[in-house]
PDB file of C-alpha atoms in Angstrom:
ATOM      1  CA  UNK A 554     110.489 135.448 148.083  1.00  0.00           C
ATOM      2  CA  UNK A 555     109.369 134.245 144.672  1.00  0.00           C
ATOM      3  CA  UNK A 556     112.211 133.832 142.133  1.00  0.00           C
ATOM      4  CA  UNK A 557     110.546 136.234 139.701  1.00  0.00           C
ATOM      5  CA  UNK A 558     110.363 138.916 142.291  1.00  0.00           C
ATOM      6  CA  UNK A 559     113.931 138.347 143.432  1.00  0.00           C
ATOM      7  CA  UNK A 560     115.174 138.512 139.831  1.00  0.00           C
ATOM      8  CA  UNK A 561     113.239 141.881 139.235  1.00  0.00           C
ATOM      9  CA  UNK A 562     114.438 143.387 142.411  1.00  0.00           C
ATOM     10  CA  UNK A 563     118.036 142.414 141.620  1.00  0.00           C
ATOM     11  CA  UNK A 564     117.802 144.636 138.562  1.00  0.00           C
ATOM     12  CA  UNK A 565     115.694 147.338 140.028  1.00  0.00           C
ATOM     13  CA  UNK A 566     116.909 147.797 143.584  1.00  0.00           C
ATOM     14  CA  UNK A 567     120.522 148.918 142.884  1.00  0.00           C
ATOM     15  CA  UNK A 568     119.188 151.715 140.615  1.00  0.00           C
ATOM     16  CA  UNK A 569     116.434 152.675 142.944  1.00  0.00           C
ATOM     17  CA  UNK A 570     118.753 152.645 145.997  1.00  0.00           C
ATOM     18  CA  UNK A 571     121.328 154.804 144.174  1.00  0.00           C
ATOM     19  CA  UNK A 572     119.035 157.310 142.346  1.00  0.00           C
ATOM     20  CA  UNK A 573     115.637 156.897 144.054  1.00  0.00           C
ATOM     21  CA  UNK A 574     112.694 158.620 142.532  1.00  0.00           C
ATOM     22  CA  UNK A 575     114.937 160.483 140.054  1.00  0.00           C
ATOM     23  CA  UNK A 576     116.097 157.160 138.516  1.00  0.00           C
ATOM     24  CA  UNK A 577     112.538 156.009 138.212  1.00  0.00           C
ATOM     25  CA  UNK A 578     111.519 159.265 136.497  1.00  0.00           C
ATOM     26  CA  UNK A 579     114.563 159.541 134.113  1.00  0.00           C
ATOM     27  CA  UNK A 580     114.371 155.920 132.989  1.00  0.00           C
ATOM     28  CA  UNK A 581     110.633 156.210 132.142  1.00  0.00           C
ATOM     29  CA  UNK A 582     111.202 159.626 130.498  1.00  0.00           C
ATOM     30  CA  UNK A 583     114.093 158.521 128.242  1.00  0.00           C
ATOM     31  CA  UNK A 584     112.292 155.300 127.147  1.00  0.00           C
ATOM     32  CA  UNK A 585     109.830 157.502 125.382  1.00  0.00           C
ATOM     33  CA  UNK A 586     112.333 158.673 122.815  1.00  0.00           C
ATOM     34  CA  UNK A 587     114.026 155.432 121.887  1.00  0.00           C
ATOM     35  CA  UNK A 588     116.538 154.770 124.688  1.00  0.00           C
ATOM     36  CA  UNK A 589     116.010 151.191 125.941  1.00  0.00           C
ATOM     37  CA  UNK A 590     116.225 151.603 129.715  1.00  0.00           C
ATOM     38  CA  UNK A 591     114.480 149.405 132.440  1.00  0.00           C
ATOM     39  CA  UNK A 592     111.609 151.799 132.989  1.00  0.00           C
ATOM     40  CA  UNK A 593     109.001 149.136 133.414  1.00  0.00           C
ATOM     41  CA  UNK A 594     111.245 147.192 135.781  1.00  0.00           C
ATOM     42  CA  UNK A 595     111.833 150.167 137.974  1.00  0.00           C
ATOM     43  CA  UNK A 596     108.092 150.967 138.041  1.00  0.00           C
ATOM     44  CA  UNK A 597     107.275 147.492 139.219  1.00  0.00           C
ATOM     45  CA  UNK A 598     110.240 147.459 141.651  1.00  0.00           C
ATOM     46  CA  UNK A 599     109.233 150.800 143.077  1.00  0.00           C
ATOM     47  CA  UNK A 600     105.665 149.539 143.565  1.00  0.00           C
ATOM     48  CA  UNK A 601     106.978 146.416 145.352  1.00  0.00           C
ATOM     49  CA  UNK A 602     109.278 148.491 147.460  1.00  0.00           C
ATOM     50  CA  UNK A 603     106.308 150.750 148.321  1.00  0.00           C
ATOM     51  CA  UNK A 604     104.571 147.866 149.937  1.00  0.00           C
ATOM     52  CA  UNK A 605     107.408 147.570 152.428  1.00  0.00           C
ATOM     53  CA  UNK A 606     107.574 151.307 153.077  1.00  0.00           C
ATOM     54  CA  UNK A 607     110.830 151.895 151.283  1.00  0.00           C
ATOM     55  CA  UNK A 608     109.086 154.014 148.596  1.00  0.00           C
ATOM     56  CA  UNK A 609     105.852 155.923 148.626  1.00  0.00           C
ATOM     57  CA  UNK A 610     103.311 154.805 146.028  1.00  0.00           C
ATOM     58  CA  UNK A 611     101.843 158.310 146.036  1.00  0.00           C
ATOM     59  CA  UNK A 612     105.027 159.519 144.418  1.00  0.00           C
ATOM     60  CA  UNK A 613     105.900 156.397 142.381  1.00  0.00           C
ATOM     61  CA  UNK A 614     102.547 156.445 140.329  1.00  0.00           C
ATOM     62  CA  UNK A 615     102.340 160.064 139.423  1.00  0.00           C
ATOM     63  CA  UNK A 616     106.072 160.306 138.722  1.00  0.00           C
ATOM     64  CA  UNK A 617     106.026 157.416 136.390  1.00  0.00           C
ATOM     65  CA  UNK A 618     102.929 158.696 134.739  1.00  0.00           C
ATOM     66  CA  UNK A 619     104.229 162.199 134.114  1.00  0.00           C
ATOM     67  CA  UNK A 620     107.674 160.845 132.923  1.00  0.00           C
ATOM     68  CA  UNK A 621     105.971 158.385 130.576  1.00  0.00           C
ATOM     69  CA  UNK A 622     103.788 161.133 128.952  1.00  0.00           C
ATOM     70  CA  UNK A 623     106.620 163.680 128.702  1.00  0.00           C
ATOM     71  CA  UNK A 624     108.983 161.105 127.270  1.00  0.00           C
ATOM     72  CA  UNK A 625     106.414 160.182 124.604  1.00  0.00           C
ATOM     73  CA  UNK A 626     105.875 163.781 123.775  1.00  0.00           C
ATOM     74  CA  UNK A 627     109.670 164.324 123.307  1.00  0.00           C
ATOM     75  CA  UNK A 628     109.856 161.157 121.176  1.00  0.00           C
ATOM     76  CA  UNK A 629     107.000 162.379 119.000  1.00  0.00           C
ATOM     77  CA  UNK A 630     108.533 165.822 118.488  1.00  0.00           C
ATOM     78  CA  UNK A 631     111.852 164.230 117.538  1.00  0.00           C
ATOM     79  CA  UNK A 632     110.152 161.933 115.018  1.00  0.00           C
ATOM     80  CA  UNK A 633     108.083 164.813 113.607  1.00  0.00           C
ATOM     81  CA  UNK A 634     111.014 167.102 113.177  1.00  0.00           C
ATOM     82  CA  UNK A 635     113.568 164.549 111.890  1.00  0.00           C
ATOM     83  CA  UNK A 636     111.311 162.188 109.957  1.00  0.00           C
ATOM     84  CA  UNK A 637     112.162 158.695 109.010  1.00  0.00           C
ATOM     85  CA  UNK A 638     115.771 159.481 107.877  1.00  0.00           C
ATOM     86  CA  UNK A 639     116.542 160.618 111.453  1.00  0.00           C
ATOM     87  CA  UNK A 640     115.178 157.376 112.909  1.00  0.00           C
ATOM     88  CA  UNK A 641     117.344 155.367 110.630  1.00  0.00           C
ATOM     89  CA  UNK A 642     120.400 157.514 111.576  1.00  0.00           C
ATOM     90  CA  UNK A 643     119.686 156.764 115.227  1.00  0.00           C
ATOM     91  CA  UNK A 644     120.411 153.139 114.413  1.00  0.00           C
ATOM     92  CA  UNK A 645     116.801 151.897 114.926  1.00  0.00           C
ATOM     93  CA  UNK A 646     116.905 148.647 113.041  1.00  0.00           C
ATOM     94  CA  UNK A 647     115.107 148.984 109.602  1.00  0.00           C
ATOM     95  CA  UNK A 648     113.065 145.834 110.220  1.00  0.00           C
ATOM     96  CA  UNK A 649     111.832 147.022 113.553  1.00  0.00           C
ATOM     97  CA  UNK A 650     110.912 150.445 112.084  1.00  0.00           C
ATOM     98  CA  UNK A 651     109.076 148.811 109.192  1.00  0.00           C
ATOM     99  CA  UNK A 652     107.112 146.585 111.643  1.00  0.00           C
ATOM    100  CA  UNK A 653     106.094 149.535 113.773  1.00  0.00           C
ATOM    101  CA  UNK A 654     105.016 151.546 110.697  1.00  0.00           C
ATOM    102  CA  UNK A 655     102.889 148.671 109.499  1.00  0.00           C
ATOM    103  CA  UNK A 656     101.287 148.506 112.904  1.00  0.00           C
ATOM    104  CA  UNK A 657     100.428 152.091 112.641  1.00  0.00           C
ATOM    105  CA  UNK A 658      98.536 151.829 109.344  1.00  0.00           C
ATOM    106  CA  UNK A 659      94.988 152.633 110.105  1.00  0.00           C
ATOM    107  CA  UNK A 660      95.152 152.217 113.844  1.00  0.00           C
ATOM    108  CA  UNK A 661      97.768 154.730 115.063  1.00  0.00           C
ATOM    109  CA  UNK A 662      96.102 155.715 118.330  1.00  0.00           C
ATOM    110  CA  UNK A 663      95.413 152.103 119.435  1.00  0.00           C
ATOM    111  CA  UNK A 664      99.135 151.277 118.659  1.00  0.00           C
ATOM    112  CA  UNK A 665     100.265 154.144 120.944  1.00  0.00           C
ATOM    113  CA  UNK A 666      98.183 152.740 123.752  1.00  0.00           C
ATOM    114  CA  UNK A 667      99.273 149.134 123.256  1.00  0.00           C
ATOM    115  CA  UNK A 668     102.856 150.099 122.717  1.00  0.00           C
ATOM    116  CA  UNK A 669     103.282 150.723 126.474  1.00  0.00           C
ATOM    117  CA  UNK A 670     102.978 147.009 127.100  1.00  0.00           C
ATOM    118  CA  UNK A 671     105.419 145.803 124.441  1.00  0.00           C
ATOM    119  CA  UNK A 672     109.149 146.196 124.827  1.00  0.00           C
ATOM    120  CA  UNK A 673     110.802 147.651 121.752  1.00  0.00           C
ATOM    121  CA  UNK A 674     107.528 149.147 120.491  1.00  0.00           C
ATOM    122  CA  UNK A 675     107.350 151.140 123.767  1.00  0.00           C
ATOM    123  CA  UNK A 676     110.571 152.892 122.837  1.00  0.00           C
ATOM    124  CA  UNK A 677     109.880 153.415 119.145  1.00  0.00           C
ATOM    125  CA  UNK A 678     106.202 154.045 118.822  1.00  0.00           C
ATOM    126  CA  UNK A 679     106.365 157.709 119.753  1.00  0.00           C
ATOM    127  CA  UNK A 680     109.213 158.475 117.289  1.00  0.00           C
ATOM    128  CA  UNK A 681     107.323 156.714 114.461  1.00  0.00           C
ATOM    129  CA  UNK A 682     104.024 158.498 115.321  1.00  0.00           C
ATOM    130  CA  UNK A 683     105.873 161.720 114.841  1.00  0.00           C
ATOM    131  CA  UNK A 684     107.639 160.798 111.617  1.00  0.00           C
ATOM    132  CA  UNK A 685     104.225 159.598 110.194  1.00  0.00           C
ATOM    133  CA  UNK A 686     102.819 163.027 111.057  1.00  0.00           C
ATOM    134  CA  UNK A 687     100.127 161.537 113.374  1.00  0.00           C
ATOM    135  CA  UNK A 688      97.859 164.447 114.506  1.00  0.00           C
ATOM    136  CA  UNK A 689      99.207 165.901 117.792  1.00  0.00           C
ATOM    137  CA  UNK A 690      95.915 165.814 119.628  1.00  0.00           C
ATOM    138  CA  UNK A 691      95.284 162.204 118.754  1.00  0.00           C
ATOM    139  CA  UNK A 692      98.838 161.172 119.777  1.00  0.00           C
ATOM    140  CA  UNK A 693      98.714 163.050 123.081  1.00  0.00           C
ATOM    141  CA  UNK A 694      95.274 161.613 123.973  1.00  0.00           C
ATOM    142  CA  UNK A 695      96.347 158.097 123.171  1.00  0.00           C
ATOM    143  CA  UNK A 696      99.616 158.677 125.063  1.00  0.00           C
ATOM    144  CA  UNK A 697      97.729 159.738 128.111  1.00  0.00           C
ATOM    145  CA  UNK A 698      95.369 156.732 128.057  1.00  0.00           C
ATOM    146  CA  UNK A 699      98.297 154.300 127.524  1.00  0.00           C
ATOM    147  CA  UNK A 700     100.335 155.766 130.231  1.00  0.00           C
ATOM    148  CA  UNK A 701      97.439 155.709 132.694  1.00  0.00           C
ATOM    149  CA  UNK A 702      96.572 152.062 131.956  1.00  0.00           C
ATOM    150  CA  UNK A 703     100.305 150.990 132.017  1.00  0.00           C
ATOM    151  CA  UNK A 704     101.156 152.823 135.305  1.00  0.00           C
ATOM    152  CA  UNK A 705      97.777 151.630 136.761  1.00  0.00           C
ATOM    153  CA  UNK A 706      98.675 148.013 136.009  1.00  0.00           C
ATOM    154  CA  UNK A 707     102.437 147.935 136.785  1.00  0.00           C
ATOM    155  CA  UNK A 708     102.419 150.617 139.466  1.00  0.00           C
ATOM    156  CA  UNK A 709      99.264 150.737 141.437  1.00  0.00           C
ATOM    157  CA  UNK A 710      98.058 147.242 140.477  1.00  0.00           C
ATOM    158  CA  UNK A 711     101.303 145.677 141.816  1.00  0.00           C
ATOM    159  CA  UNK A 712     101.130 147.768 144.995  1.00  0.00           C
ATOM    160  CA  UNK A 713      97.471 146.745 145.668  1.00  0.00           C
ATOM    161  CA  UNK A 714      98.275 143.114 145.216  1.00  0.00           C
ATOM    162  CA  UNK A 715     101.042 143.670 147.689  1.00  0.00           C
ATOM    163  CA  UNK A 716     101.333 140.939 150.138  1.00  0.00           C
ATOM    164  CA  UNK A 717      99.569 138.511 147.873  1.00  0.00           C
ATOM    165  CA  UNK A 718     102.022 139.051 145.013  1.00  0.00           C
ATOM    166  CA  UNK A 719     104.003 135.927 145.865  1.00  0.00           C
ATOM    167  CA  UNK A 720     100.938 133.776 145.835  1.00  0.00           C
ATOM    168  CA  UNK A 721      99.675 135.225 142.560  1.00  0.00           C
ATOM    169  CA  UNK A 722     103.003 134.574 140.767  1.00  0.00           C
ATOM    170  CA  UNK A 723     103.251 131.059 142.274  1.00  0.00           C
ATOM    171  CA  UNK A 724      99.708 130.444 140.965  1.00  0.00           C
ATOM    172  CA  UNK A 725     100.590 131.748 137.587  1.00  0.00           C
ATOM    173  CA  UNK A 726     103.711 129.499 137.582  1.00  0.00           C
ATOM    174  CA  UNK A 727     101.657 126.432 138.454  1.00  0.00           C
ATOM    175  CA  UNK A 728      99.073 127.377 135.782  1.00  0.00           C
ATOM    176  CA  UNK A 729     101.800 127.655 133.095  1.00  0.00           C
ATOM    177  CA  UNK A 730     103.327 124.325 134.212  1.00  0.00           C
ATOM    178  CA  UNK A 731     100.036 122.549 134.051  1.00  0.00           C
ATOM    179  CA  UNK A 732      98.660 124.518 131.099  1.00  0.00           C
ATOM    180  CA  UNK A 733      98.858 121.611 128.735  1.00  0.00           C
ATOM    181  CA  UNK A 734      96.181 119.508 130.592  1.00  0.00           C
ATOM    182  CA  UNK A 735      93.980 122.518 131.181  1.00  0.00           C
ATOM    183  CA  UNK A 736      94.020 123.196 127.431  1.00  0.00           C
ATOM    184  CA  UNK A 737      93.351 119.522 126.626  1.00  0.00           C
ATOM    185  CA  UNK A 738      90.438 119.535 129.118  1.00  0.00           C
ATOM    186  CA  UNK A 739      89.012 122.578 127.589  1.00  0.00           C
ATOM    187  CA  UNK A 740      89.260 121.030 124.122  1.00  0.00           C
ATOM    188  CA  UNK A 741      87.535 117.925 125.290  1.00  0.00           C
ATOM    189  CA  UNK A 742      84.642 119.971 126.799  1.00  0.00           C
ATOM    190  CA  UNK A 743      84.267 121.885 123.549  1.00  0.00           C
ATOM    191  CA  UNK A 744      84.369 118.752 121.492  1.00  0.00           C
ATOM    192  CA  UNK A 745      81.693 117.053 123.560  1.00  0.00           C
ATOM    193  CA  UNK A 746      79.490 120.144 123.496  1.00  0.00           C
ATOM    194  CA  UNK A 747      79.776 120.205 119.618  1.00  0.00           C
ATOM    195  CA  UNK A 748      78.915 116.472 119.368  1.00  0.00           C
ATOM    196  CA  UNK A 749      75.926 116.860 121.656  1.00  0.00           C
ATOM    197  CA  UNK A 750      74.761 119.805 119.616  1.00  0.00           C
ATOM    198  CA  UNK A 751      75.141 117.963 116.321  1.00  0.00           C
ATOM    199  CA  UNK A 752      73.159 115.058 117.753  1.00  0.00           C
ATOM    200  CA  UNK A 753      70.285 117.321 118.721  1.00  0.00           C
ATOM    201  CA  UNK A 754      70.091 118.727 115.223  1.00  0.00           C
TER     202      UNK A 754
END
């Protein structure tokens, strides 16, 4: 087993073995309103375990999606009701809150979608969206899109890769290890192309 998979399952499996689908649901639900739990880790772990028959992907994917959207909606309502003062009282670091607020400026819906893939932002974006009075329909639509993509990638995507996951991770590891010469080769090719183009003109 690839070390990355072993490490992930070492975190996810005890929770999934103890609490099953309920653990997956609750962790992804509570992440939506600021509580940093391993929702993404459990989603990936559940998808991996579904490839061996220990879990059912037909339950993992919809449960994670519903929990994510519901959690985001709860976070939005908390932020909208309590405002910025409540977020600060909840001990969300001021620097993190200011960064999230600056991200939202002019691109709120896009931030809600992207936030699903960024730890820290994933937990605080719904709260900030509510505190900034982002229109409900826009937030809900962006939350649905973000959750669908996120669950599609880390749930269904991991499941479909299935038996090839070890090879994919090993390939990415080799690519990262040798990335310096790949980058250098790409730069040389670009430089030669620019020189050739300049000579032609």
